[in-house]
CSV table of C-alpha atoms and ligand atoms in Angstrom, one decimal:
chain,number,residue,atom,x,y,z
L,1,MET,CA,-47.1,24.9,12.0
L,2,SER,CA,-49.3,26.7,9.5
L,3,PRO,CA,-49.1,30.5,9.1
L,4,LYS,CA,-52.1,30.9,11.3
L,5,ASP,CA,-50.8,28.8,14.1
L,6,LYS,CA,-50.5,30.3,17.5
L,7,ILE,CA,-48.0,29.8,20.3
L,8,ASN,CA,-48.1,29.6,24.1
L,9,ILE,CA,-46.4,32.3,26.1
L,10,ALA,CA,-45.3,31.7,29.7
L,11,ILE,CA,-44.6,34.6,32.1
L,12,ASP,CA,-43.2,33.7,35.5
L,13,GLY,CA,-41.8,35.8,38.2
L,14,TYR,CA,-41.9,37.0,41.8
L,15,SER,CA,-45.0,38.3,43.6
L,16,ALA,CA,-46.4,41.7,42.4
L,17,SER,CA,-43.6,41.9,39.7
L,18,GLY,CA,-46.1,43.2,37.2
L,19,LYS,CA,-46.6,39.9,35.4
L,20,SER,CA,-50.3,40.0,35.2
L,21,THR,CA,-50.6,43.5,33.9
L,22,LEU,CA,-48.1,42.8,31.2
L,23,ALA,CA,-49.5,39.4,30.3
L,24,LYS,CA,-53.0,40.8,30.0
L,25,LEU,CA,-51.8,43.6,27.6
L,26,LEU,CA,-49.6,41.2,25.6
L,27,ALA,CA,-52.5,38.8,25.2
L,28,ASN,CA,-54.8,41.7,24.0
L,29,LYS,CA,-52.1,42.9,21.5
L,30,LEU,CA,-51.7,39.4,20.0
L,31,GLY,CA,-55.4,38.5,20.1
L,32,TYR,CA,-54.6,35.7,22.6
L,33,THR,CA,-56.3,34.5,25.7
L,34,TYR,CA,-54.8,35.6,29.0
L,35,ILE,CA,-54.9,33.2,31.9
L,36,ASP,CA,-54.0,34.2,35.4
L,37,SER,CA,-52.8,31.0,37.1
L,38,GLY,CA,-52.3,32.9,40.4
L,39,ALA,CA,-56.0,33.6,40.5
L,40,MET,CA,-56.7,29.9,40.5
L,41,TYR,CA,-54.5,29.3,43.6
L,42,ARG,CA,-56.2,32.3,45.2
L,43,ALA,CA,-59.6,30.8,44.4
L,44,VAL,CA,-58.6,27.5,46.1
L,45,THR,CA,-57.5,29.5,49.2
L,46,LEU,CA,-60.8,31.3,49.3
L,47,PHE,CA,-62.6,28.0,49.0
L,48,ALA,CA,-60.6,26.6,51.9
L,49,LEU,CA,-61.3,29.7,54.0
L,50,GLU,CA,-65.0,29.7,53.3
L,51,ARG,CA,-65.3,26.0,54.1
L,52,GLY,CA,-63.6,26.5,57.5
L,53,ILE,CA,-60.5,24.5,56.5
L,54,ILE,CA,-58.1,27.3,57.6
L,55,LYS,CA,-58.6,28.1,61.2
L,56,GLU,CA,-56.4,30.3,63.4
L,57,GLY,CA,-53.7,30.2,60.8
L,58,ASN,CA,-53.7,26.4,60.4
L,59,ILE,CA,-54.5,24.6,57.2
L,60,TYR,CA,-56.3,21.3,57.6
L,61,LYS,CA,-54.8,19.4,54.7
L,62,PRO,CA,-56.9,16.2,54.9
L,63,SER,CA,-60.1,18.2,54.9
L,64,LEU,CA,-59.0,20.2,52.0
L,65,LEU,CA,-58.1,17.1,50.0
L,66,GLU,CA,-61.5,15.6,50.8
L,67,ILE,CA,-63.4,18.6,49.3
L,68,LEU,CA,-60.9,19.3,46.5
L,69,PRO,CA,-63.0,17.3,43.9
L,70,GLN,CA,-65.9,19.7,44.6
L,71,LEU,CA,-63.9,22.7,43.4
L,72,ASN,CA,-64.3,24.1,40.0
L,73,ILE,CA,-62.6,27.2,38.6
L,74,GLU,CA,-63.4,29.0,35.3
L,75,PHE,CA,-62.6,32.3,33.7
L,76,LYS,CA,-65.6,34.0,32.1
L,77,LYS,CA,-66.4,37.4,30.8
L,78,GLU,CA,-69.4,38.9,32.7
L,79,SER,CA,-69.8,42.6,33.1
L,80,LYS,CA,-66.2,43.6,32.5
L,81,ASN,CA,-64.4,43.5,29.1
L,82,TYR,CA,-61.9,41.0,30.6
L,83,ALA,CA,-62.4,37.5,31.9
L,84,GLU,CA,-63.0,37.1,35.7
L,85,THR,CA,-62.4,34.2,38.1
L,86,PHE,CA,-65.4,32.0,38.9
L,87,LEU,CA,-65.3,29.6,41.8
L,88,ASN,CA,-68.1,27.0,41.5
L,89,GLU,CA,-70.1,29.4,39.3
L,90,ILE,CA,-69.6,32.4,41.6
L,91,ASN,CA,-67.6,35.5,40.5
L,92,VAL,CA,-64.9,35.7,43.1
L,93,GLU,CA,-62.6,38.2,41.2
L,94,LYS,CA,-62.7,40.8,44.0
L,95,LYS,CA,-62.7,38.5,46.9
L,96,ILE,CA,-59.5,36.7,45.9
L,97,ARG,CA,-57.4,39.9,45.8
L,98,THR,CA,-57.3,40.6,49.5
L,99,LEU,CA,-54.4,40.4,51.9
L,100,GLU,CA,-56.2,37.7,53.8
L,101,ILE,CA,-56.0,35.5,50.8
L,102,ALA,CA,-52.4,36.5,50.1
L,103,LYS,CA,-51.5,35.4,53.6
L,104,TYR,CA,-52.5,31.8,53.0
L,105,VAL,CA,-52.1,31.3,49.3
L,106,SER,CA,-48.5,30.2,49.3
L,107,PRO,CA,-48.8,27.4,51.8
L,108,ILE,CA,-52.0,26.2,49.9
L,109,SER,CA,-50.1,26.4,46.6
L,110,ALA,CA,-47.3,24.2,48.1
L,111,ILE,CA,-49.7,21.2,48.5
L,112,LYS,CA,-49.0,18.6,45.8
L,113,GLU,CA,-52.6,17.6,45.2
L,114,VAL,CA,-53.7,21.2,44.8
L,115,ARG,CA,-50.9,21.8,42.2
L,116,GLU,CA,-51.8,18.5,40.3
L,117,LYS,CA,-55.4,19.6,40.0
L,118,LEU,CA,-54.6,23.2,38.8
L,119,VAL,CA,-51.7,22.3,36.5
L,120,SER,CA,-53.9,19.8,34.7
L,121,LEU,CA,-56.7,22.4,34.3
L,122,GLN,CA,-54.1,25.0,33.1
L,123,GLN,CA,-52.7,22.5,30.6
L,124,SER,CA,-56.1,21.8,29.2
L,125,MET,CA,-56.7,25.6,28.8
L,126,GLY,CA,-53.6,25.9,26.7
L,127,GLU,CA,-54.2,22.8,24.6
L,128,LYS,CA,-55.3,24.8,21.5
L,129,LYS,CA,-52.4,27.3,22.0
L,130,GLY,CA,-52.8,31.1,21.7
L,131,VAL,CA,-52.5,31.5,25.5
L,132,VAL,CA,-50.5,33.9,27.6
L,133,MET,CA,-50.3,32.5,31.1
L,134,ASP,CA,-48.6,34.0,34.1
L,135,GLY,CA,-47.5,32.4,37.3
L,136,ARG,CA,-44.6,30.7,39.0
L,137,ASP,CA,-44.2,27.4,37.2
L,138,ILE,CA,-45.6,28.0,33.8
L,139,GLY,CA,-42.4,27.8,31.9
L,140,SER,CA,-41.1,24.9,34.0
L,141,THR,CA,-44.1,22.6,34.6
L,142,VAL,CA,-47.4,23.8,33.0
L,143,PHE,CA,-46.0,24.5,29.5
L,144,PRO,CA,-42.4,23.3,29.5
L,145,ASP,CA,-42.6,23.4,25.7
L,146,ALA,CA,-44.0,26.9,25.5
L,147,GLU,CA,-42.5,28.6,22.4
L,148,LEU,CA,-41.8,31.7,24.4
L,149,LYS,CA,-40.9,32.2,28.0
L,150,PHE,CA,-40.4,35.3,30.1
L,151,PHE,CA,-39.1,35.7,33.6
L,152,MET,CA,-40.0,39.0,35.2
L,153,ILE,CA,-38.0,40.6,38.0
L,154,SER,CA,-38.6,43.9,39.7
L,155,ASP,CA,-37.1,45.7,42.7
L,156,ILE,CA,-38.8,44.8,46.0
L,157,ASP,CA,-39.6,48.4,46.8
L,158,VAL,CA,-41.2,49.0,43.4
L,159,ARG,CA,-43.3,45.8,44.0
L,160,VAL,CA,-44.4,46.9,47.4
L,161,GLU,CA,-45.4,50.3,46.1
L,162,ARG,CA,-47.4,48.7,43.3
L,163,ARG,CA,-49.2,46.2,45.5
L,164,HIS,CA,-49.9,48.7,48.3
L,165,GLN,CA,-51.5,51.0,45.8
L,166,GLU,CA,-53.6,48.3,44.3
L,167,LEU,CA,-54.8,47.1,47.8
L,168,THR,CA,-55.6,50.6,49.1
L,169,GLN,CA,-57.4,51.5,45.9
L,170,ARG,CA,-59.6,48.5,46.6
L,171,GLY,CA,-60.4,49.8,50.1
L,172,ASP,CA,-58.0,47.6,52.2
L,173,LYS,CA,-56.4,49.4,55.1
L,174,ILE,CA,-52.9,48.1,55.1
L,175,SER,CA,-49.4,49.4,55.6
L,176,LYS,CA,-46.5,49.1,53.2
L,177,THR,CA,-44.6,47.1,55.9
L,178,GLU,CA,-47.4,44.5,55.9
L,179,VAL,CA,-47.3,44.3,52.1
L,180,LYS,CA,-43.5,43.9,52.1
L,181,GLU,CA,-43.6,41.2,54.7
L,182,ASN,CA,-46.3,39.3,52.7
L,183,LEU,CA,-44.4,39.6,49.4
L,184,ARG,CA,-41.1,38.4,51.0
L,185,LYS,CA,-42.8,35.4,52.7
L,186,ARG,CA,-44.6,34.4,49.5
L,187,ASP,CA,-41.4,34.7,47.5
L,188,TYR,CA,-39.6,32.5,50.0
L,189,ILE,CA,-42.2,29.8,50.2
L,190,ASP,CA,-42.8,29.9,46.4
L,191,SER,CA,-39.1,29.5,45.7
L,192,ASN,CA,-38.4,26.9,48.2
L,193,ARG,CA,-41.3,24.5,48.1
L,194,GLU,CA,-40.8,20.9,46.9
L,195,GLU,CA,-43.5,20.9,44.2
L,196,SER,CA,-42.5,22.9,41.1
L,197,PRO,CA,-40.9,25.9,42.9
L,198,LEU,CA,-40.5,29.3,41.2
L,199,ILE,CA,-37.4,29.1,39.1
L,200,GLN,CA,-36.0,30.9,36.2
L,201,VAL,CA,-35.8,28.3,33.4
L,202,GLU,CA,-32.8,28.4,31.1
L,203,ASP,CA,-34.8,29.3,28.0
L,204,ALA,CA,-36.6,32.2,29.6
L,205,ILE,CA,-35.9,35.8,28.6
L,206,VAL,CA,-35.4,37.9,31.7
L,207,ILE,CA,-37.4,41.2,31.9
L,208,ASP,CA,-36.6,43.7,34.5
L,209,ASN,CA,-39.5,46.2,34.9
L,210,SER,CA,-38.3,48.1,37.9
L,211,GLU,CA,-37.7,51.3,36.0
L,212,VAL,CA,-39.2,50.7,32.5
L,213,GLU,CA,-42.7,52.0,31.7
L,214,MET,CA,-45.3,49.4,31.0
L,215,ASP,CA,-46.0,50.8,27.5
L,216,GLU,CA,-42.3,50.4,26.6
L,217,LEU,CA,-42.2,46.9,27.9
L,218,LEU,CA,-45.3,46.0,26.0
L,219,ILE,CA,-43.8,47.2,22.7
L,220,LYS,CA,-40.6,45.2,23.5
L,221,LEU,CA,-42.4,42.0,24.4
L,222,GLY,CA,-44.9,42.3,21.6
L,223,LYS,CA,-42.0,42.6,19.1
L,224,ILE,CA,-40.3,39.5,20.5
L,225,ALA,CA,-43.5,37.6,20.4
L,226,GLU,CA,-44.4,38.7,16.8
L,227,ASP,CA,-40.9,37.9,15.6
L,228,LYS,CA,-41.1,34.4,17.2
L,229,ILE,CA,-44.5,33.7,15.7
L,230,THR,CA,-43.3,34.8,12.2
L,231,TYR,CA,-40.0,32.8,12.6
L,232,LEU,CA,-41.8,29.6,13.6
L,233,ASN,CA,-44.4,29.9,10.8
L,234,GLN,CA,-41.7,30.5,8.2
L,235,LYS,CA,-39.7,27.5,9.4
L,236,VAL,CA,-42.5,25.1,8.6
L,237,SER,CA,-44.1,26.7,5.6
M,301,CDP,O1,-50.3,38.8,41.9
M,301,CDP,P1,-49.2,38.2,42.7
M,301,CDP,O2,-47.9,38.2,41.9
M,301,CDP,O3,-49.1,38.7,44.0
M,301,CDP,O4,-49.5,36.7,42.9
M,301,CDP,P2,-50.4,35.7,42.1
M,301,CDP,O5,-49.8,35.5,40.7
M,301,CDP,O6,-51.8,36.0,42.2
M,301,CDP,O7,-50.1,34.3,42.8
M,301,CDP,C1,-50.6,34.1,44.2
M,301,CDP,C2,-49.8,32.9,44.7
M,301,CDP,O8,-50.3,31.7,44.0
M,301,CDP,C3,-48.3,32.9,44.6
M,301,CDP,O9,-47.7,33.6,45.7
M,301,CDP,C4,-48.0,31.4,44.6
M,301,CDP,O10,-48.0,30.9,45.9
M,301,CDP,C5,-49.2,30.8,43.9
M,301,CDP,N1,-48.9,30.5,42.5
M,301,CDP,C6,-48.3,29.3,42.3
M,301,CDP,O11,-47.8,28.6,43.2
M,301,CDP,N2,-48.1,28.9,41.0
M,301,CDP,C7,-48.6,29.6,40.0
M,301,CDP,N3,-48.4,29.2,38.7
M,301,CDP,C8,-49.2,30.9,40.2
M,301,CDP,C9,-49.4,31.3,41.5
């Protein structure tokens, strides 16, 4: 490692635990690239819905596998000052954040072939390091060698409140009960699936953001990251 070398940072945790907000801020602070792996699973779900592969609540896996090679996901900066999600060249950032997508994303994410495709894409995005990626299996499967790993937890009611606010601000008419049910279901499927379930890896630092303000957390994580980068660079120089 040379003094200018960068590291990869993995942030895993439960649904709506505040991972993406924190990951985005941390990446900005360090001058790193933020990658929202959940957005990629959401984009696959949108793709499946738009192609009629999810009908009346059923996912037609063989049809999805057939068209999976036609799917391309990228992150690009367009009109905003942050990167947005593009599905086959179309900006889908807004479309992937609905409750409709959230309803199907966990069963879609449990499909082995979907995971293989996205994990390989995510690994190539992190090849040059300098990436902060959030998700469910980043520290365990995508970047098992990440120099720094965080596992975020947050009280269920805080998570419901946060997600409900986000969705209503976007114009979705939805009750807190529906949000809670969706978060619970997703947490269950994500934690119990066969393919790289959500787990807290041994070398992850646990961060509870139920009561702590985001600013405070950012200072804490930024310090941990900067210390780690300095330590690793000193070790090799
Ligand atoms: O924002 P929120 O925490 O609600 O979820 P997300 O990060 O957008 O992820 C949406 C869904 O994608 C999760 O519930 C998982 O089913 C799946 N996912 C996954 O399986 N692996 C990842 N690395 C990231 C997301």
